mmCIF file of C-alpha atoms in Angstrom:
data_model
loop_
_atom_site.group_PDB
_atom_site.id
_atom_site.type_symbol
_atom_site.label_atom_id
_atom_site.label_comp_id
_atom_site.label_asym_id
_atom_site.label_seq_id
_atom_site.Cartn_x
_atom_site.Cartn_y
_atom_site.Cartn_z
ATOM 1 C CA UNK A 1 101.136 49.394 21.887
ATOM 2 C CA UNK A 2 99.658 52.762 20.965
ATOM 3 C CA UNK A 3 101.408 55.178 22.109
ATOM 4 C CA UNK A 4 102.045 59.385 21.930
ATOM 5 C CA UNK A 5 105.174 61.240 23.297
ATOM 6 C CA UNK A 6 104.757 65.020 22.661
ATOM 7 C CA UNK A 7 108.229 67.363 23.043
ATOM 8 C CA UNK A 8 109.297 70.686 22.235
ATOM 9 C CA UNK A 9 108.054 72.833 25.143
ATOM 10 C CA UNK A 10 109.809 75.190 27.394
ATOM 11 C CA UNK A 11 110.158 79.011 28.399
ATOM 12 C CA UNK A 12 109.949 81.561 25.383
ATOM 13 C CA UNK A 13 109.363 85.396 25.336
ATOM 14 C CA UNK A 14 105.979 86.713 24.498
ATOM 15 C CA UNK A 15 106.008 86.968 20.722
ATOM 16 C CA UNK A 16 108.246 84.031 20.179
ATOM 17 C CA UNK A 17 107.808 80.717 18.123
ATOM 18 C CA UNK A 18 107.888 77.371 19.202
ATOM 19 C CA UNK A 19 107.094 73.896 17.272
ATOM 20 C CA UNK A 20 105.783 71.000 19.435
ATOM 21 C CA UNK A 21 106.489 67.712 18.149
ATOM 22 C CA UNK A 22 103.776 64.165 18.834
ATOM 23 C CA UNK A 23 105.555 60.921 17.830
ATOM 24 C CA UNK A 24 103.609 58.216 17.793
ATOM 25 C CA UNK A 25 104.081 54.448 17.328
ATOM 26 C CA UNK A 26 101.873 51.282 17.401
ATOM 27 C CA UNK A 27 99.342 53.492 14.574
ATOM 28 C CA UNK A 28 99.481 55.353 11.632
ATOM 29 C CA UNK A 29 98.900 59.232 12.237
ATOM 30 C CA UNK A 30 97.879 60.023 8.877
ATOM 31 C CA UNK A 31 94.871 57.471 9.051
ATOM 32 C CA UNK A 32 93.833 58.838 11.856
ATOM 33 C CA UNK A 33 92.061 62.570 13.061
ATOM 34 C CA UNK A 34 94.747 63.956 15.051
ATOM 35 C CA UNK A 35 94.276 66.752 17.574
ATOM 36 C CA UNK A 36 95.902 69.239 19.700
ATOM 37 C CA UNK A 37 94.627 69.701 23.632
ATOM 38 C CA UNK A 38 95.691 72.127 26.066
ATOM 39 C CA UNK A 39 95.869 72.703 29.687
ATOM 40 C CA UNK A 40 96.375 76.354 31.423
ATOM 41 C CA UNK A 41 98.127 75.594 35.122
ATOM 42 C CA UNK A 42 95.589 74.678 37.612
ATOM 43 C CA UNK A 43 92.689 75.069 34.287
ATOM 44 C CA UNK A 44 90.136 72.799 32.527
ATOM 45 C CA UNK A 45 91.006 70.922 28.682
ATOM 46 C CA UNK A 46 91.201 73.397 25.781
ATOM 47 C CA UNK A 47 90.522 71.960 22.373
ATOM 48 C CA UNK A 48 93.505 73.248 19.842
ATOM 49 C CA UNK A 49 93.549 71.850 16.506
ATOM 50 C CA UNK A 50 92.448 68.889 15.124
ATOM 51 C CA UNK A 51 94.376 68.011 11.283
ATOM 52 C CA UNK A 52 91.580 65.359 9.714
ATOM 53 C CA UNK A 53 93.068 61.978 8.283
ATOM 54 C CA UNK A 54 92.050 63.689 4.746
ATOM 55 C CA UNK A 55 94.334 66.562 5.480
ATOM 56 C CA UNK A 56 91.927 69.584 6.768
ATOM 57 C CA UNK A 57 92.490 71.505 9.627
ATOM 58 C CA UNK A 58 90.320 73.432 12.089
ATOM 59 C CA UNK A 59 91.484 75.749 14.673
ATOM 60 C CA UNK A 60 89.948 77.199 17.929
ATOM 61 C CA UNK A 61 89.519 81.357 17.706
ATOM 62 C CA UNK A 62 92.126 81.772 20.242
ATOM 63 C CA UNK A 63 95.204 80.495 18.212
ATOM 64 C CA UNK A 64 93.765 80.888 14.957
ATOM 65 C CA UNK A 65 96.247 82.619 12.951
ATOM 66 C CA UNK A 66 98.813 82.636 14.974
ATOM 67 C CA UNK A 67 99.192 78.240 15.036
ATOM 68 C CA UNK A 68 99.710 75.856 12.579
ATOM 69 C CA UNK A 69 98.925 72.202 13.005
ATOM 70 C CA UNK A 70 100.746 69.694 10.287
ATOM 71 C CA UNK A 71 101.753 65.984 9.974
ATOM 72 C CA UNK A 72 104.884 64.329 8.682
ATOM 73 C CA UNK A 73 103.971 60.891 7.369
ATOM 74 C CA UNK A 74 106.872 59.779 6.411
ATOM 75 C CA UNK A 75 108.175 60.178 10.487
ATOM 76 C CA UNK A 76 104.764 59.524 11.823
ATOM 77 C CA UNK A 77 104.950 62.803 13.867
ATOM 78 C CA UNK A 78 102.265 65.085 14.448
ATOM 79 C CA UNK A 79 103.019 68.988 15.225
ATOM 80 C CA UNK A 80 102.082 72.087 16.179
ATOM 81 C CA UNK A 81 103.737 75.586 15.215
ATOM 82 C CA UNK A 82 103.330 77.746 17.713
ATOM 83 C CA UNK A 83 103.952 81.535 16.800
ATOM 84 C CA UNK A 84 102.919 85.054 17.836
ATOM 85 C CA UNK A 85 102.908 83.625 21.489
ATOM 86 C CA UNK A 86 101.566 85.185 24.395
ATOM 87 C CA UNK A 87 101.106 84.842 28.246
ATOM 88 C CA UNK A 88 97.704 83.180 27.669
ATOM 89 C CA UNK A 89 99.677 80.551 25.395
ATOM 90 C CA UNK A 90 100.937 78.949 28.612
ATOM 91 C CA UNK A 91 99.960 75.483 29.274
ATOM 92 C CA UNK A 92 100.847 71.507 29.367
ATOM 93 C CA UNK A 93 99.537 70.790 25.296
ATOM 94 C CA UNK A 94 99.160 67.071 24.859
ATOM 95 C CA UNK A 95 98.365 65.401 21.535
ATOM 96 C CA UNK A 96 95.233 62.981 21.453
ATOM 97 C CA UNK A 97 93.897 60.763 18.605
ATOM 98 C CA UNK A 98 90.504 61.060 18.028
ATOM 99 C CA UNK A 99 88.430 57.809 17.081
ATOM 100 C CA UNK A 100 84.846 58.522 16.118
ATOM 101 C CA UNK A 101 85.741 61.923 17.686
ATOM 102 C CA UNK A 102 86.534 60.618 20.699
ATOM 103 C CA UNK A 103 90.255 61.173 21.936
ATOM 104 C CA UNK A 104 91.163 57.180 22.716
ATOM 105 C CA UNK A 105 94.552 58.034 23.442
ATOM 106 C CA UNK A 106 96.679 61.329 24.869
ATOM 107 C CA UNK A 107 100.078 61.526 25.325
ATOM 108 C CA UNK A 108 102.092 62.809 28.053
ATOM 109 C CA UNK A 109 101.996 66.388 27.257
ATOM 110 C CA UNK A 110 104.455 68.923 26.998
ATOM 111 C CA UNK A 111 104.622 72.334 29.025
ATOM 112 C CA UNK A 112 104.900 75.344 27.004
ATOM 113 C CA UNK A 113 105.557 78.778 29.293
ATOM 114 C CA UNK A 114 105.660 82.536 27.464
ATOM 115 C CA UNK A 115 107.279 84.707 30.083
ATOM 116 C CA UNK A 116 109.380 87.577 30.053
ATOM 117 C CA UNK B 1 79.931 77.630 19.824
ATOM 118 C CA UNK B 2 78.670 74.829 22.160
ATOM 119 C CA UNK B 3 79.481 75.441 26.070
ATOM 120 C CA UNK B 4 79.301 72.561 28.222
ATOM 121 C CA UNK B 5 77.900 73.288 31.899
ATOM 122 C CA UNK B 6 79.220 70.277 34.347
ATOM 123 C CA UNK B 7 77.587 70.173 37.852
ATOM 124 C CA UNK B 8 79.180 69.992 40.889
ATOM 125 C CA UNK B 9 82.163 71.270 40.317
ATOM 126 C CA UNK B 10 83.705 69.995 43.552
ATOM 127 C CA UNK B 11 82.338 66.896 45.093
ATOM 128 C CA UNK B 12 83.510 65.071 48.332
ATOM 129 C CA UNK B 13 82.690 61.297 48.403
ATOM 130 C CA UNK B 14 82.827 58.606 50.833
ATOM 131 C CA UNK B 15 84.083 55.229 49.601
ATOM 132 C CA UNK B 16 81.600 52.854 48.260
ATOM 133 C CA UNK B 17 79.170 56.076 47.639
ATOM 134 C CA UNK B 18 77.336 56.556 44.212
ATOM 135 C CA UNK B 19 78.499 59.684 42.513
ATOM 136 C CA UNK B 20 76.504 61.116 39.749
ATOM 137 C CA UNK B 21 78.070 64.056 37.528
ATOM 138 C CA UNK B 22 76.323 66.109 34.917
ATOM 139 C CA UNK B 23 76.845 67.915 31.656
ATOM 140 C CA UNK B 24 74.487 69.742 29.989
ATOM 141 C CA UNK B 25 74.792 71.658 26.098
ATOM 142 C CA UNK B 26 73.492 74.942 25.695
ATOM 143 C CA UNK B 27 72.238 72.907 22.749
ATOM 144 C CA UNK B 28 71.341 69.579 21.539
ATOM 145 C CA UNK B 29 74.226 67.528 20.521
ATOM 146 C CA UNK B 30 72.687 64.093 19.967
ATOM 147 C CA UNK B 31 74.876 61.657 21.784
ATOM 148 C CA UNK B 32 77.947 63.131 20.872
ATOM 149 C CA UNK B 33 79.660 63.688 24.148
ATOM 150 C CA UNK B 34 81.983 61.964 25.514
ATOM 151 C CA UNK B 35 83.714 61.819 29.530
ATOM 152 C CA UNK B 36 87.292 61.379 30.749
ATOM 153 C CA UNK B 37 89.140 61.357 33.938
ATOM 154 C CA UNK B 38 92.355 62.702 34.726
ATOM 155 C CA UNK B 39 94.051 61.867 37.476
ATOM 156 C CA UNK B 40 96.607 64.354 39.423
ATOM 157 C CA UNK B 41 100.018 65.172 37.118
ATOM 158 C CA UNK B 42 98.248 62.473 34.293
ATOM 159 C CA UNK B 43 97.406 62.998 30.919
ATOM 160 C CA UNK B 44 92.881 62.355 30.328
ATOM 161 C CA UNK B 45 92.094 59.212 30.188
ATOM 162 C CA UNK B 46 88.826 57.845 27.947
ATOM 163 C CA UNK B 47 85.735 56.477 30.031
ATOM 164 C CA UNK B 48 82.540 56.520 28.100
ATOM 165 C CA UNK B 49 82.004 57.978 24.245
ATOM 166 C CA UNK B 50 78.911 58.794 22.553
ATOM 167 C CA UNK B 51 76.973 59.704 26.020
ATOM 168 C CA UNK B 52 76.812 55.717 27.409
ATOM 169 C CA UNK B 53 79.231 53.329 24.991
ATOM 170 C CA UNK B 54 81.394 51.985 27.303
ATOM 171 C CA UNK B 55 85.420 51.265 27.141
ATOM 172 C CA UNK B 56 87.903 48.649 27.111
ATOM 173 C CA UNK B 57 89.996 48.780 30.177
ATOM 174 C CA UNK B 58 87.772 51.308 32.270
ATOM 175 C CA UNK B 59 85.919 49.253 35.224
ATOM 176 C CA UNK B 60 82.402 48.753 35.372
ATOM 177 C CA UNK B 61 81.297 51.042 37.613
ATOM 178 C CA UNK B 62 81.341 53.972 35.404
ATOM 179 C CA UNK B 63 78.683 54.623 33.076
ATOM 180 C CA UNK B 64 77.105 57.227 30.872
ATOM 181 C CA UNK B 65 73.493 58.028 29.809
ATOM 182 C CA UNK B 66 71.473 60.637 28.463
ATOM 183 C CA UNK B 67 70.913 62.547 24.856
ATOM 184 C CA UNK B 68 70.459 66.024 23.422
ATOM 185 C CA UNK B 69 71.587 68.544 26.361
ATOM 186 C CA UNK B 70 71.579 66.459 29.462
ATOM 187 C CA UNK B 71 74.097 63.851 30.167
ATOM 188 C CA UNK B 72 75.079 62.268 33.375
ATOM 189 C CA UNK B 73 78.274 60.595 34.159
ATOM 190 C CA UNK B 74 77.825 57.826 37.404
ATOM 191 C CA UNK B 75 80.245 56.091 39.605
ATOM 192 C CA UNK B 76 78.786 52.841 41.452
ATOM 193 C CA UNK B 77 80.490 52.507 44.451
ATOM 194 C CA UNK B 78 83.633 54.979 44.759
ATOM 195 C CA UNK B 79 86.814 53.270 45.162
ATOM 196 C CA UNK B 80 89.673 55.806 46.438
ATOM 197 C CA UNK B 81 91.392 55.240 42.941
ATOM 198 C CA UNK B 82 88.614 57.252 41.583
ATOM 199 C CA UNK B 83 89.617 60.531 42.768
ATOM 200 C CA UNK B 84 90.372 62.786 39.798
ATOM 201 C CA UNK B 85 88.823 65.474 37.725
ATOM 202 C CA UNK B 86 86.367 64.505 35.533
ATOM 203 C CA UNK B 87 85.352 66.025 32.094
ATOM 204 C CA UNK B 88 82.626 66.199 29.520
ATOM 205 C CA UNK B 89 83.719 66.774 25.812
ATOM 206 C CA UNK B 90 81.707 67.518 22.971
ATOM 207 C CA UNK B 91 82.355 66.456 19.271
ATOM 208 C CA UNK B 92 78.574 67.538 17.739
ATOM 209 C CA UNK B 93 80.392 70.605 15.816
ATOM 210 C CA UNK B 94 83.576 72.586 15.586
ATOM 211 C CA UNK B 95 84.712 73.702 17.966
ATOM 212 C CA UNK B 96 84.782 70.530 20.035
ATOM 213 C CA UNK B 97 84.384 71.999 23.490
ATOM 214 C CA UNK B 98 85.187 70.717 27.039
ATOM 215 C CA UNK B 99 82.975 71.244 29.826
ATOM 216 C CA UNK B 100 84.679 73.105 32.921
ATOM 217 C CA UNK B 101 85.675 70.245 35.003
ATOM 218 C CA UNK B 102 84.266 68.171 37.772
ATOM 219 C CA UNK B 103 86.870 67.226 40.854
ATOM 220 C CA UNK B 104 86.287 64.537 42.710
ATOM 221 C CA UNK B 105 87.749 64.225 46.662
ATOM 222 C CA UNK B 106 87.696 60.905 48.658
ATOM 223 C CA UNK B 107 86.599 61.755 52.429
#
């Protein structure tokens, strides 16, 4: 079964760093395009990051900079370094595997919060 | 970058009603869009990619059609499993873009 179970979320002071983890299982992340979605409470889907199966990365303005999407292959994990964060950061960020370019399969999503 | 328009953005349906949803570009995209529903405290869920292909699992009555800048989601016959937000999504050019959200309310 394919399957995506994001965690590393929680509460962190503006300016902070976090790293959000994507495990997945029944595919291999590295074959695939892997991107990062997000969520703002009570908000419409943001588009993140997407890391290509050949290894480039993209970023939307508003975390350029400041996020870093990456892959461990060996682990199967996808993830997302979070730093510089701010109030606007905060959101439920799921990971979703893009087929064709469409996202076939999200996982649960984990809720980030950057409050004082 | 490509903003995606959705119309309504709130829609209240009676069961077994037809509900139609658009998305247009503010330019063309081919058939490059693509529409999922999410359901209250659920992750988006795939319906239709590439404007009208349609997906394993997701029930017959939804369908896609359309090309360049307009694109219409439909529902045949609501059932009240069906209420959710729905969204458009672009993946013509970088930055894929979402459009703003469609919710849909069973009367």
């Amino acid at each position: 079964e394919v399957q995506l179970v994001e965690s590393g979320g929680g509460l962190i002071q503006p300016g902070g760093s976090l790293r959000l983890s994507c495990a997945a299982s029944g595919f291999t992340v590295s074959d695939n395009n892997m991107n990062w979605v997000r969520q703002a409470p009570g908000k419409g889907l943001e588009w993140v990051s997407v890391i290509y199966s050949g290894g480039n990365t993209y970023y939307a303005d508003s975390v350029k900079g400041r996020f870093t999407i990456s892959r461990d292959n060996s682990e199967n994990t996808l993830y997302l370094q979070m730093n510089s964060l701010r109030a606007e950061d905060t959101a439920v960020y799921y990971c979703a595997r893009g087929v064709s370019r469409a996202f076939d399969c999200w996982g649960q999503g984990t809720l980030v919060t950057v409050s004082s | 970058d490509i903003v995606l328009t959705q119309s309504p953005d709130f829609q209240s349906v009676t069961p077994k009603e037809k509900v139609t949803i658009t998305c247009r570009a503010s330019q063309s995209i081919g058939s490059s869009l693509h529409w999922y529903q999410q359901k209250p405290d659920q992750s988006p869920r795939l319906l239709i990619k590439y404007a009208s292909q349609s997906i394993s699992g997701v029930p017959s009555r939804f369908s896609g059609s359309g090309s360049g800048t307009d694109f219409t989601l439909t529902i045949n016959s609501l059932e009240a499993e069906d209420a959710a937000a729905y969204y458009c999504h672009q993946s013509s050019s970088l930055p894929w873009t979402f459009g703003q959200g469609t919710k849909v309310e069973i009367k």
